[in-house]
PDB file of C-alpha atoms in Angstrom:
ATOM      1  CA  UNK A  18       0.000   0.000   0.000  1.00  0.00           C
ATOM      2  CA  UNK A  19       1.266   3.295  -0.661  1.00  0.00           C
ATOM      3  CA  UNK A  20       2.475   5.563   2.543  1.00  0.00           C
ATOM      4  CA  UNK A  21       1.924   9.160   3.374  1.00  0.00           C
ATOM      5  CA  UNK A  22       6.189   9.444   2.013  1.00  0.00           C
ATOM      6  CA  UNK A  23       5.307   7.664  -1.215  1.00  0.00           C
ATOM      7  CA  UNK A  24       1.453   8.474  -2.964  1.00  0.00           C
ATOM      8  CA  UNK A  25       0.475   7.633  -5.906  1.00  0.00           C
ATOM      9  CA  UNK A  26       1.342   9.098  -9.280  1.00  0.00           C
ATOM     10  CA  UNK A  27       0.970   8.842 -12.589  1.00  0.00           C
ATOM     11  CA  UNK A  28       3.437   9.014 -15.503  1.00  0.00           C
ATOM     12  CA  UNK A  29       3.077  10.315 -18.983  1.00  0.00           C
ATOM     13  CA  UNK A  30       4.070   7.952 -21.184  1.00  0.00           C
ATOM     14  CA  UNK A  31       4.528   7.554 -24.471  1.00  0.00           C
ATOM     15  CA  UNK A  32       6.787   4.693 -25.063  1.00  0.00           C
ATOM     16  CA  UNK A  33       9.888   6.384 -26.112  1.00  0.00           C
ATOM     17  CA  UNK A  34      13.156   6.304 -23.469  1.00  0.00           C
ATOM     18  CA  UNK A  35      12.357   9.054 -21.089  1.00  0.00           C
ATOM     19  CA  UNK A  36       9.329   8.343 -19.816  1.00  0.00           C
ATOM     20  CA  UNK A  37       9.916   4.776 -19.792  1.00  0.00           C
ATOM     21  CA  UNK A  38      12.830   5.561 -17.594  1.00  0.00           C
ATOM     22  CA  UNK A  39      10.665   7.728 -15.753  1.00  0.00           C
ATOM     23  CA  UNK A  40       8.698   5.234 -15.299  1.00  0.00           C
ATOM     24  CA  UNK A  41      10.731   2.521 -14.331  1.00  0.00           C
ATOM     25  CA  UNK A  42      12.752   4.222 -11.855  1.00  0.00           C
ATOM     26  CA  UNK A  43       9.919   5.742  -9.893  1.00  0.00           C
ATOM     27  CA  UNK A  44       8.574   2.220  -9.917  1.00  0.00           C
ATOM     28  CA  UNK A  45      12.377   1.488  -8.378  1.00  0.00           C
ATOM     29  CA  UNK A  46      11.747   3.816  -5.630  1.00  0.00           C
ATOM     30  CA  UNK A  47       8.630   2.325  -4.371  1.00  0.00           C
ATOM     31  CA  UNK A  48       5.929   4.188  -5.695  1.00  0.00           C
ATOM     32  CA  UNK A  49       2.918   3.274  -6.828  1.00  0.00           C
ATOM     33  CA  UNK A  50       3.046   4.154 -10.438  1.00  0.00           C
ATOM     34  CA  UNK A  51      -0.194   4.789 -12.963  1.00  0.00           C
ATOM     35  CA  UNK A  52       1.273   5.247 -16.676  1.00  0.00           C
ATOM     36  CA  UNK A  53      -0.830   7.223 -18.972  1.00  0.00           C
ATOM     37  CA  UNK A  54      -1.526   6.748 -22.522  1.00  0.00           C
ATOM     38  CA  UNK A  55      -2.777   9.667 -24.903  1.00  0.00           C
ATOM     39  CA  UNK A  56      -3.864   8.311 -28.079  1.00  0.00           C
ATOM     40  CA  UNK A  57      -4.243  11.408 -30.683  1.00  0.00           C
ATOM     41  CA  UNK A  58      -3.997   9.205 -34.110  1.00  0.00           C
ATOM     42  CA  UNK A  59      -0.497  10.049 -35.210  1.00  0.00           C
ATOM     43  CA  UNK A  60       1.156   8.068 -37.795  1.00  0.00           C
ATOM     44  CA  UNK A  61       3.613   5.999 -35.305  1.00  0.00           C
ATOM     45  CA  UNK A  62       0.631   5.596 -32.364  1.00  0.00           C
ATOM     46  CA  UNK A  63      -0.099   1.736 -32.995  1.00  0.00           C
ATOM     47  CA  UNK A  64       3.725   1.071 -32.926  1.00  0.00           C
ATOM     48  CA  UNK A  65       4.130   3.272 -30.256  1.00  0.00           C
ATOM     49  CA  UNK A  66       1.530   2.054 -28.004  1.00  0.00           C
ATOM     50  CA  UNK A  67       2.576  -1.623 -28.652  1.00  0.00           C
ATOM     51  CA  UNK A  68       6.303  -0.703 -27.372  1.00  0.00           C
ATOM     52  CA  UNK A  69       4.633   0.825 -24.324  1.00  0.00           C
ATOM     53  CA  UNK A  70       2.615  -2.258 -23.177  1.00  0.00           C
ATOM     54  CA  UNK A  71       5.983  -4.501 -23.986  1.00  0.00           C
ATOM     55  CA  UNK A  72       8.022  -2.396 -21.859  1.00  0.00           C
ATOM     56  CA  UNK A  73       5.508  -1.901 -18.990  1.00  0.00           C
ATOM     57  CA  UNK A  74       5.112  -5.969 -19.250  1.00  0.00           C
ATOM     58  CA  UNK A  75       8.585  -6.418 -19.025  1.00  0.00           C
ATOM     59  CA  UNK A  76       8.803  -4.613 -15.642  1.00  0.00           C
ATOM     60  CA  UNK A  77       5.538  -5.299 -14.786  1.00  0.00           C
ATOM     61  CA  UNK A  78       5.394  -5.558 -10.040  1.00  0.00           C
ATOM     62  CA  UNK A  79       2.427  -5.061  -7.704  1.00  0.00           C
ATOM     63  CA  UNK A  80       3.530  -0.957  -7.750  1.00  0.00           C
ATOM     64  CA  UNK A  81       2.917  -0.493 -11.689  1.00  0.00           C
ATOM     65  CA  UNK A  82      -0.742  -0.304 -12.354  1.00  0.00           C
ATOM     66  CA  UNK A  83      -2.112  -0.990 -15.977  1.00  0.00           C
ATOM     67  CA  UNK A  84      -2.181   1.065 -18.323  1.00  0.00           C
ATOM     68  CA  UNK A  85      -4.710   3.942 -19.325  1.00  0.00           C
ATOM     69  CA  UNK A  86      -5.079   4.806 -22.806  1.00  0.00           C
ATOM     70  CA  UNK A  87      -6.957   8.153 -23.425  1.00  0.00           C
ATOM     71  CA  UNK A  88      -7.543   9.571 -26.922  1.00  0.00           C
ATOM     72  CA  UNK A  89      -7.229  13.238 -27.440  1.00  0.00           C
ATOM     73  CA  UNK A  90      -7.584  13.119 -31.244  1.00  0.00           C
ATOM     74  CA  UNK A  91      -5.551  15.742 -32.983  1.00  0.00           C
ATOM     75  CA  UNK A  92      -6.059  15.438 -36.961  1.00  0.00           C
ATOM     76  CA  UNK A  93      -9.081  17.398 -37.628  1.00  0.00           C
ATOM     77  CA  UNK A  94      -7.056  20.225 -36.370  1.00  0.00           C
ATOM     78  CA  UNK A  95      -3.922  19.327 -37.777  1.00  0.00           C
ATOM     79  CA  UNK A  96      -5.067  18.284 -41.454  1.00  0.00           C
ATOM     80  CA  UNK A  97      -2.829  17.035 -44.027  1.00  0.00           C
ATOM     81  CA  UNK A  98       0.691  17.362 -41.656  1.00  0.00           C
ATOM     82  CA  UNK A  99       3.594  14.088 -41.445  1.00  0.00           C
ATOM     83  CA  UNK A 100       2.682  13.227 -37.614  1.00  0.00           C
ATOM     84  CA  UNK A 101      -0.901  12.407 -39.309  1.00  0.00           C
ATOM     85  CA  UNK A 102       0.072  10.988 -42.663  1.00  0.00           C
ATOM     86  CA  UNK A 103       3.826   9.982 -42.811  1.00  0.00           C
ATOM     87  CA  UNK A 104       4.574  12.012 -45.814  1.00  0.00           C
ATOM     88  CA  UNK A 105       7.697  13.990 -45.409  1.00  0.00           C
ATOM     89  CA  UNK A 106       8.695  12.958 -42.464  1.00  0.00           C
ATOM     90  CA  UNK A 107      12.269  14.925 -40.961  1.00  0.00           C
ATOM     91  CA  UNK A 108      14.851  12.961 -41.523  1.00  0.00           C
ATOM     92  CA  UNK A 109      18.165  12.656 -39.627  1.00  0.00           C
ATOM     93  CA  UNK A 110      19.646  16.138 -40.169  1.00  0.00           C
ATOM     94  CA  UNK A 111      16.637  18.362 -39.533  1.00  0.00           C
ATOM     95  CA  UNK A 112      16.912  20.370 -36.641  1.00  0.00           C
ATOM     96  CA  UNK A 113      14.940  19.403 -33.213  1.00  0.00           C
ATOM     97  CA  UNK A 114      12.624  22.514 -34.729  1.00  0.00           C
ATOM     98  CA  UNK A 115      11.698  20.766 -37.172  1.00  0.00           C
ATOM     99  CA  UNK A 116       9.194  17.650 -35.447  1.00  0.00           C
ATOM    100  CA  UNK A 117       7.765  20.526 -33.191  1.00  0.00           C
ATOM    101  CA  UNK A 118       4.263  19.604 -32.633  1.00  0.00           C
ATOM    102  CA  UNK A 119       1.860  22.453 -32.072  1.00  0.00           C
ATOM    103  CA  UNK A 120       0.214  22.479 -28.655  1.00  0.00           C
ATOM    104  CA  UNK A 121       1.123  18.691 -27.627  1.00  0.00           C
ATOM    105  CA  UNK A 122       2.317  18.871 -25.000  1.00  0.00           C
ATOM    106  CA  UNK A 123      -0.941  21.114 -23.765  1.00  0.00           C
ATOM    107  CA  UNK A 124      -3.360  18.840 -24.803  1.00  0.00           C
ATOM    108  CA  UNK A 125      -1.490  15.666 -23.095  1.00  0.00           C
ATOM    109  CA  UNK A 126      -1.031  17.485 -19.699  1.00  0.00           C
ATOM    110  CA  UNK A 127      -4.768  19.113 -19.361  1.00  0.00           C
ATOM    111  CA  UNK A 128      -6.373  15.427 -20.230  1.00  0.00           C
ATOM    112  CA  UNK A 129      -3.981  13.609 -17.960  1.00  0.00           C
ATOM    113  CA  UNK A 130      -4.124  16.378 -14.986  1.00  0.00           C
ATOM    114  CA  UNK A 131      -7.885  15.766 -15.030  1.00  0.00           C
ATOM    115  CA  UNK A 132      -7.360  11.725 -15.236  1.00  0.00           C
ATOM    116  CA  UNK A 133      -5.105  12.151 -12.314  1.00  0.00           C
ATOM    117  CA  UNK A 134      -7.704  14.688 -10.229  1.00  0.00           C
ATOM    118  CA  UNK A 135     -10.891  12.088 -10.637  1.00  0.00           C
ATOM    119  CA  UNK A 136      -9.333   9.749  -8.967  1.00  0.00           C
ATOM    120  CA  UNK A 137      -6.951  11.881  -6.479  1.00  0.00           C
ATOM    121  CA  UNK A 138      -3.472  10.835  -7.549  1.00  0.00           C
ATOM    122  CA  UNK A 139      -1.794  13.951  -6.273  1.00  0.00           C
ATOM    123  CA  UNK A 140       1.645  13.619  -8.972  1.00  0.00           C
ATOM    124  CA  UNK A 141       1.924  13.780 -12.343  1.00  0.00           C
ATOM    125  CA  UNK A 142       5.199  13.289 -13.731  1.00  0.00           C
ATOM    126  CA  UNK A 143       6.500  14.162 -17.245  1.00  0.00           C
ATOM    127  CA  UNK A 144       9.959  12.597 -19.236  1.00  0.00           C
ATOM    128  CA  UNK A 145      10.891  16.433 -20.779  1.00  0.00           C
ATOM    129  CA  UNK A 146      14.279  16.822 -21.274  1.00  0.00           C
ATOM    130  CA  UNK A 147      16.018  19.894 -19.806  1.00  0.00           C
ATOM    131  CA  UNK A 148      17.511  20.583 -23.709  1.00  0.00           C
ATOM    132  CA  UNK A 149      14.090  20.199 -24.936  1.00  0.00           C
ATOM    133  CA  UNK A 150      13.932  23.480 -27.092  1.00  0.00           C
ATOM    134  CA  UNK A 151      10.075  23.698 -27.850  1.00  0.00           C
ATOM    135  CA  UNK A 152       7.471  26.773 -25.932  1.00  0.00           C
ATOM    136  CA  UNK A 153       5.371  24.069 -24.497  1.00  0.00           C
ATOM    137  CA  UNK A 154       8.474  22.360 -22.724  1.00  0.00           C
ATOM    138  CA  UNK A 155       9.763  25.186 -20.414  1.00  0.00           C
ATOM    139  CA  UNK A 156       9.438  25.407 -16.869  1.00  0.00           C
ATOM    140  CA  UNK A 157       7.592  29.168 -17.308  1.00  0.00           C
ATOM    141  CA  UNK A 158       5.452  26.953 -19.101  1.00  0.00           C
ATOM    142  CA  UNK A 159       4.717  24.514 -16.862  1.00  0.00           C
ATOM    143  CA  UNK A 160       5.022  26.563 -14.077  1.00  0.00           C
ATOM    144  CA  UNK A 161       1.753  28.249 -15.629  1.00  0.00           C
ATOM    145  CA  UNK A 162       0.465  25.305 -16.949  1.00  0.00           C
ATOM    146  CA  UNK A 163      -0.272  24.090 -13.212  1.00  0.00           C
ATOM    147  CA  UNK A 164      -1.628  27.044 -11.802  1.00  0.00           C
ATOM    148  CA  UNK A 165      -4.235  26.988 -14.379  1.00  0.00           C
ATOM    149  CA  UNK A 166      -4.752  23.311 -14.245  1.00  0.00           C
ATOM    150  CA  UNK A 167      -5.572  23.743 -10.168  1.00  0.00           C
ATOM    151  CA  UNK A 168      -7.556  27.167 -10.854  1.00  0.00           C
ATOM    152  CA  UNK A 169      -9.756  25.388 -13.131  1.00  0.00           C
ATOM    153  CA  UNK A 170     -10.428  21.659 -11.494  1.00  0.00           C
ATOM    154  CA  UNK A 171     -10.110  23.459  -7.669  1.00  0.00           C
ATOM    155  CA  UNK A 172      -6.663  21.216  -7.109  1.00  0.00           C
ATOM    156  CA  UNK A 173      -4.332  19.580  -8.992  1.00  0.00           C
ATOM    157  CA  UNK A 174      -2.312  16.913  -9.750  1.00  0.00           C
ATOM    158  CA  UNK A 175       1.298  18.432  -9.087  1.00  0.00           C
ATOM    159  CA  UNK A 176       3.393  18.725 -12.509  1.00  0.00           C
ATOM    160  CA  UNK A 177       6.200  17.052 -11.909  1.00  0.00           C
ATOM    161  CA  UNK A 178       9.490  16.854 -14.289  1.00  0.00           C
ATOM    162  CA  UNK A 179      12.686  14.752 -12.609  1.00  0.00           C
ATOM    163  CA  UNK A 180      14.924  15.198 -15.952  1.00  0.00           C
ATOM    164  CA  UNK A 181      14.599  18.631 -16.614  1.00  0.00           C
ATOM    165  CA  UNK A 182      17.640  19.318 -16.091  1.00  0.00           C
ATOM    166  CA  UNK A 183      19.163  16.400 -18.016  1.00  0.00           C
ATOM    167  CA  UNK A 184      20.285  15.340 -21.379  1.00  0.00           C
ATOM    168  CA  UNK A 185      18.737  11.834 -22.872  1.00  0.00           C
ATOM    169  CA  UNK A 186      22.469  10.287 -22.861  1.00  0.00           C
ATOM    170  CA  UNK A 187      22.042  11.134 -19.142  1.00  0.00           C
ATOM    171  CA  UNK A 188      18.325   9.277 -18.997  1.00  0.00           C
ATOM    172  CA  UNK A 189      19.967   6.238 -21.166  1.00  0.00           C
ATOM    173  CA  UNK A 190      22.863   5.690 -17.797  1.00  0.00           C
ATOM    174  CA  UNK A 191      19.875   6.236 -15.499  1.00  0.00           C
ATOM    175  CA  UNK A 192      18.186   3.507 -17.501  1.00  0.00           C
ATOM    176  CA  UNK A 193      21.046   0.831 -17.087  1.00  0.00           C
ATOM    177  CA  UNK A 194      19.417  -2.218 -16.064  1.00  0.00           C
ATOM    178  CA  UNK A 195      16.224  -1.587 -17.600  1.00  0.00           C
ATOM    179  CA  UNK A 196      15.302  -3.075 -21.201  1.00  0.00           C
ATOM    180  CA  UNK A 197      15.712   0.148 -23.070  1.00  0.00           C
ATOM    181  CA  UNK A 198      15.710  -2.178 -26.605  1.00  0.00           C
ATOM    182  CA  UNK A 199      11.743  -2.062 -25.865  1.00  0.00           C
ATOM    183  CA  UNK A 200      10.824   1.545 -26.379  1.00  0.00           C
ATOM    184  CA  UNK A 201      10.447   3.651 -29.203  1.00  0.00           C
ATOM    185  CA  UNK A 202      11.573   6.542 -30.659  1.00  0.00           C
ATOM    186  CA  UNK A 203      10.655   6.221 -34.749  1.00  0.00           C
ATOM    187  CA  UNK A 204       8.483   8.831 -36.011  1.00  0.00           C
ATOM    188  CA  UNK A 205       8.191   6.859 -39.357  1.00  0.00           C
ATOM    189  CA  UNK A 206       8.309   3.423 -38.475  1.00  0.00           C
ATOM    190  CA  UNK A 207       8.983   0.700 -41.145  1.00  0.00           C
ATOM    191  CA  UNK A 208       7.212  -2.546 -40.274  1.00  0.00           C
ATOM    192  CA  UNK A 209       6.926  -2.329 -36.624  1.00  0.00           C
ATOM    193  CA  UNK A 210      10.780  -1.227 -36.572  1.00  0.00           C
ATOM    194  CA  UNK A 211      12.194   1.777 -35.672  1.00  0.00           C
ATOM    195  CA  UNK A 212      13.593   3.675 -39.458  1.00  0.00           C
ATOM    196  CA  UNK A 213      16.828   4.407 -38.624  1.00  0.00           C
ATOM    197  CA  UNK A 214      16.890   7.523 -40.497  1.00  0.00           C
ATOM    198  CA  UNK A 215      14.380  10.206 -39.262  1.00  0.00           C
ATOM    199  CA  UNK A 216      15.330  12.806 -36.296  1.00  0.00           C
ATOM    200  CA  UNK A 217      14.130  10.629 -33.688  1.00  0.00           C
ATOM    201  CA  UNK A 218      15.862   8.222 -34.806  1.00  0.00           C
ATOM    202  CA  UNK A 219      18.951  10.437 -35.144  1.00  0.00           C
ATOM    203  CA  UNK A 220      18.932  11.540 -31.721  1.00  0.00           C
ATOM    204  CA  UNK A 221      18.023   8.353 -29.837  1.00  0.00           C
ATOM    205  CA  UNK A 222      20.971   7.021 -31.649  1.00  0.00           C
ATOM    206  CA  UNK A 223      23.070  10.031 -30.178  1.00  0.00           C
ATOM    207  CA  UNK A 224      21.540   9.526 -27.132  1.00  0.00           C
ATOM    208  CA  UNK A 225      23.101   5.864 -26.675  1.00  0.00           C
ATOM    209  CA  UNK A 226      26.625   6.522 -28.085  1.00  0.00           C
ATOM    210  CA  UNK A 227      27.295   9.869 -25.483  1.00  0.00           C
ATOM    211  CA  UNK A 228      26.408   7.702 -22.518  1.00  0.00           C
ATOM    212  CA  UNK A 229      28.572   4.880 -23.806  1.00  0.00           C
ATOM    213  CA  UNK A 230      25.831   2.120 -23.605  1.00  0.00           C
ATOM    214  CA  UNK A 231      25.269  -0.447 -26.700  1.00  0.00           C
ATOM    215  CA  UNK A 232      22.175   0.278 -28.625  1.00  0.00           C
ATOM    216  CA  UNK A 233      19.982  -3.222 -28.810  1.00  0.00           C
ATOM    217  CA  UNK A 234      17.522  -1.538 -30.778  1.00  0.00           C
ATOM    218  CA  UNK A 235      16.315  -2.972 -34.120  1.00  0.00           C
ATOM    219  CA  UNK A 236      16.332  -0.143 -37.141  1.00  0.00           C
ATOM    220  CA  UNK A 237      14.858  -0.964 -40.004  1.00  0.00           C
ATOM    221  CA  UNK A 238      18.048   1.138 -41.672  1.00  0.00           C
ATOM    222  CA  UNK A 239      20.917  -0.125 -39.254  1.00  0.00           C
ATOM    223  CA  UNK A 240      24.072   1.604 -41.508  1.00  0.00           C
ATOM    224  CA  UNK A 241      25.107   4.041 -38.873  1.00  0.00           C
TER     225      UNK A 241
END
Protein backbone atom coordinates (compact mmCIF):
# COMPACT_ATOMS: atom_id res chain seq x y z
CA UNK A 1 0.00 0.00 0.00
CA UNK A 2 1.27 3.30 -0.66
CA UNK A 3 2.48 5.56 2.54
CA UNK A 4 1.92 9.16 3.37
CA UNK A 5 6.19 9.44 2.01
CA UNK A 6 5.31 7.66 -1.22
CA UNK A 7 1.45 8.47 -2.96
CA UNK A 8 0.47 7.63 -5.91
CA UNK A 9 1.34 9.10 -9.28
CA UNK A 10 0.97 8.84 -12.59
CA UNK A 11 3.44 9.01 -15.50
CA UNK A 12 3.08 10.32 -18.98
CA UNK A 13 4.07 7.95 -21.18
CA UNK A 14 4.53 7.55 -24.47
CA UNK A 15 6.79 4.69 -25.06
CA UNK A 16 9.89 6.38 -26.11
CA UNK A 17 13.16 6.30 -23.47
CA UNK A 18 12.36 9.05 -21.09
CA UNK A 19 9.33 8.34 -19.82
CA UNK A 20 9.92 4.78 -19.79
CA UNK A 21 12.83 5.56 -17.59
CA UNK A 22 10.66 7.73 -15.75
CA UNK A 23 8.70 5.23 -15.30
CA UNK A 24 10.73 2.52 -14.33
CA UNK A 25 12.75 4.22 -11.85
CA UNK A 26 9.92 5.74 -9.89
CA UNK A 27 8.57 2.22 -9.92
CA UNK A 28 12.38 1.49 -8.38
CA UNK A 29 11.75 3.82 -5.63
CA UNK A 30 8.63 2.33 -4.37
CA UNK A 31 5.93 4.19 -5.69
CA UNK A 32 2.92 3.27 -6.83
CA UNK A 33 3.05 4.15 -10.44
CA UNK A 34 -0.19 4.79 -12.96
CA UNK A 35 1.27 5.25 -16.68
CA UNK A 36 -0.83 7.22 -18.97
CA UNK A 37 -1.53 6.75 -22.52
CA UNK A 38 -2.78 9.67 -24.90
CA UNK A 39 -3.86 8.31 -28.08
CA UNK A 40 -4.24 11.41 -30.68
CA UNK A 41 -4.00 9.21 -34.11
CA UNK A 42 -0.50 10.05 -35.21
CA UNK A 43 1.16 8.07 -37.79
CA UNK A 44 3.61 6.00 -35.31
CA UNK A 45 0.63 5.60 -32.36
CA UNK A 46 -0.10 1.74 -32.99
CA UNK A 47 3.72 1.07 -32.93
CA UNK A 48 4.13 3.27 -30.26
CA UNK A 49 1.53 2.05 -28.00
CA UNK A 50 2.58 -1.62 -28.65
CA UNK A 51 6.30 -0.70 -27.37
CA UNK A 52 4.63 0.83 -24.32
CA UNK A 53 2.62 -2.26 -23.18
CA UNK A 54 5.98 -4.50 -23.99
CA UNK A 55 8.02 -2.40 -21.86
CA UNK A 56 5.51 -1.90 -18.99
CA UNK A 57 5.11 -5.97 -19.25
CA UNK A 58 8.59 -6.42 -19.03
CA UNK A 59 8.80 -4.61 -15.64
CA UNK A 60 5.54 -5.30 -14.79
CA UNK A 61 5.39 -5.56 -10.04
CA UNK A 62 2.43 -5.06 -7.70
CA UNK A 63 3.53 -0.96 -7.75
CA UNK A 64 2.92 -0.49 -11.69
CA UNK A 65 -0.74 -0.30 -12.35
CA UNK A 66 -2.11 -0.99 -15.98
CA UNK A 67 -2.18 1.07 -18.32
CA UNK A 68 -4.71 3.94 -19.32
CA UNK A 69 -5.08 4.81 -22.81
CA UNK A 70 -6.96 8.15 -23.43
CA UNK A 71 -7.54 9.57 -26.92
CA UNK A 72 -7.23 13.24 -27.44
CA UNK A 73 -7.58 13.12 -31.24
CA UNK A 74 -5.55 15.74 -32.98
CA UNK A 75 -6.06 15.44 -36.96
CA UNK A 76 -9.08 17.40 -37.63
CA UNK A 77 -7.06 20.22 -36.37
CA UNK A 78 -3.92 19.33 -37.78
CA UNK A 79 -5.07 18.28 -41.45
CA UNK A 80 -2.83 17.03 -44.03
CA UNK A 81 0.69 17.36 -41.66
CA UNK A 82 3.59 14.09 -41.44
CA UNK A 83 2.68 13.23 -37.61
CA UNK A 84 -0.90 12.41 -39.31
CA UNK A 85 0.07 10.99 -42.66
CA UNK A 86 3.83 9.98 -42.81
CA UNK A 87 4.57 12.01 -45.81
CA UNK A 88 7.70 13.99 -45.41
CA UNK A 89 8.70 12.96 -42.46
CA UNK A 90 12.27 14.93 -40.96
CA UNK A 91 14.85 12.96 -41.52
CA UNK A 92 18.16 12.66 -39.63
CA UNK A 93 19.65 16.14 -40.17
CA UNK A 94 16.64 18.36 -39.53
CA UNK A 95 16.91 20.37 -36.64
CA UNK A 96 14.94 19.40 -33.21
CA UNK A 97 12.62 22.51 -34.73
CA UNK A 98 11.70 20.77 -37.17
CA UNK A 99 9.19 17.65 -35.45
CA UNK A 100 7.77 20.53 -33.19
CA UNK A 101 4.26 19.60 -32.63
CA UNK A 102 1.86 22.45 -32.07
CA UNK A 103 0.21 22.48 -28.65
CA UNK A 104 1.12 18.69 -27.63
CA UNK A 105 2.32 18.87 -25.00
CA UNK A 106 -0.94 21.11 -23.76
CA UNK A 107 -3.36 18.84 -24.80
CA UNK A 108 -1.49 15.67 -23.10
CA UNK A 109 -1.03 17.48 -19.70
CA UNK A 110 -4.77 19.11 -19.36
CA UNK A 111 -6.37 15.43 -20.23
CA UNK A 112 -3.98 13.61 -17.96
CA UNK A 113 -4.12 16.38 -14.99
CA UNK A 114 -7.89 15.77 -15.03
CA UNK A 115 -7.36 11.73 -15.24
CA UNK A 116 -5.11 12.15 -12.31
CA UNK A 117 -7.70 14.69 -10.23
CA UNK A 118 -10.89 12.09 -10.64
CA UNK A 119 -9.33 9.75 -8.97
CA UNK A 120 -6.95 11.88 -6.48
CA UNK A 121 -3.47 10.84 -7.55
CA UNK A 122 -1.79 13.95 -6.27
CA UNK A 123 1.65 13.62 -8.97
CA UNK A 124 1.92 13.78 -12.34
CA UNK A 125 5.20 13.29 -13.73
CA UNK A 126 6.50 14.16 -17.24
CA UNK A 127 9.96 12.60 -19.24
CA UNK A 128 10.89 16.43 -20.78
CA UNK A 129 14.28 16.82 -21.27
CA UNK A 130 16.02 19.89 -19.81
CA UNK A 131 17.51 20.58 -23.71
CA UNK A 132 14.09 20.20 -24.94
CA UNK A 133 13.93 23.48 -27.09
CA UNK A 134 10.08 23.70 -27.85
CA UNK A 135 7.47 26.77 -25.93
CA UNK A 136 5.37 24.07 -24.50
CA UNK A 137 8.47 22.36 -22.72
CA UNK A 138 9.76 25.19 -20.41
CA UNK A 139 9.44 25.41 -16.87
CA UNK A 140 7.59 29.17 -17.31
CA UNK A 141 5.45 26.95 -19.10
CA UNK A 142 4.72 24.51 -16.86
CA UNK A 143 5.02 26.56 -14.08
CA UNK A 144 1.75 28.25 -15.63
CA UNK A 145 0.46 25.30 -16.95
CA UNK A 146 -0.27 24.09 -13.21
CA UNK A 147 -1.63 27.04 -11.80
CA UNK A 148 -4.24 26.99 -14.38
CA UNK A 149 -4.75 23.31 -14.25
CA UNK A 150 -5.57 23.74 -10.17
CA UNK A 151 -7.56 27.17 -10.85
CA UNK A 152 -9.76 25.39 -13.13
CA UNK A 153 -10.43 21.66 -11.49
CA UNK A 154 -10.11 23.46 -7.67
CA UNK A 155 -6.66 21.22 -7.11
CA UNK A 156 -4.33 19.58 -8.99
CA UNK A 157 -2.31 16.91 -9.75
CA UNK A 158 1.30 18.43 -9.09
CA UNK A 159 3.39 18.73 -12.51
CA UNK A 160 6.20 17.05 -11.91
CA UNK A 161 9.49 16.85 -14.29
CA UNK A 162 12.69 14.75 -12.61
CA UNK A 163 14.92 15.20 -15.95
CA UNK A 164 14.60 18.63 -16.61
CA UNK A 165 17.64 19.32 -16.09
CA UNK A 166 19.16 16.40 -18.02
CA UNK A 167 20.29 15.34 -21.38
CA UNK A 168 18.74 11.83 -22.87
CA UNK A 169 22.47 10.29 -22.86
CA UNK A 170 22.04 11.13 -19.14
CA UNK A 171 18.33 9.28 -19.00
CA UNK A 172 19.97 6.24 -21.17
CA UNK A 173 22.86 5.69 -17.80
CA UNK A 174 19.88 6.24 -15.50
CA UNK A 175 18.19 3.51 -17.50
CA UNK A 176 21.05 0.83 -17.09
CA UNK A 177 19.42 -2.22 -16.06
CA UNK A 178 16.22 -1.59 -17.60
CA UNK A 179 15.30 -3.08 -21.20
CA UNK A 180 15.71 0.15 -23.07
CA UNK A 181 15.71 -2.18 -26.60
CA UNK A 182 11.74 -2.06 -25.86
CA UNK A 183 10.82 1.55 -26.38
CA UNK A 184 10.45 3.65 -29.20
CA UNK A 185 11.57 6.54 -30.66
CA UNK A 186 10.65 6.22 -34.75
CA UNK A 187 8.48 8.83 -36.01
CA UNK A 188 8.19 6.86 -39.36
CA UNK A 189 8.31 3.42 -38.48
CA UNK A 190 8.98 0.70 -41.15
CA UNK A 191 7.21 -2.55 -40.27
CA UNK A 192 6.93 -2.33 -36.62
CA UNK A 193 10.78 -1.23 -36.57
CA UNK A 194 12.19 1.78 -35.67
CA UNK A 195 13.59 3.68 -39.46
CA UNK A 196 16.83 4.41 -38.62
CA UNK A 197 16.89 7.52 -40.50
CA UNK A 198 14.38 10.21 -39.26
CA UNK A 199 15.33 12.81 -36.30
CA UNK A 200 14.13 10.63 -33.69
CA UNK A 201 15.86 8.22 -34.81
CA UNK A 202 18.95 10.44 -35.14
CA UNK A 203 18.93 11.54 -31.72
CA UNK A 204 18.02 8.35 -29.84
CA UNK A 205 20.97 7.02 -31.65
CA UNK A 206 23.07 10.03 -30.18
CA UNK A 207 21.54 9.53 -27.13
CA UNK A 208 23.10 5.86 -26.68
CA UNK A 209 26.62 6.52 -28.09
CA UNK A 210 27.30 9.87 -25.48
CA UNK A 211 26.41 7.70 -22.52
CA UNK A 212 28.57 4.88 -23.81
CA UNK A 213 25.83 2.12 -23.61
CA UNK A 214 25.27 -0.45 -26.70
CA UNK A 215 22.18 0.28 -28.62
CA UNK A 216 19.98 -3.22 -28.81
CA UNK A 217 17.52 -1.54 -30.78
CA UNK A 218 16.32 -2.97 -34.12
CA UNK A 219 16.33 -0.14 -37.14
CA UNK A 220 14.86 -0.96 -40.00
CA UNK A 221 18.05 1.14 -41.67
CA UNK A 222 20.92 -0.13 -39.25
CA UNK A 223 24.07 1.60 -41.51
CA UNK A 224 25.11 4.04 -38.87
Amino acid sequence: MPTAEAPEIAVLISGGIESAVLCGDLVRTGRRVHPIYVRCGLYWEDVELAAARTFLRAIACDRLAPLVVVDEPIRDVYGPHWSTDGGGVPGAETPDEAVYLPGRNLLLTVKSALWCRLRDIPELALGSLGTNPFPDSTPEFFRGLEAVIGQALRGSPKLLRPFDRLHKSDVVALGDGLPLELTFSCIRPVDGLHCGVCNKCAERRKGFRDADQPDRTRYADDRQ
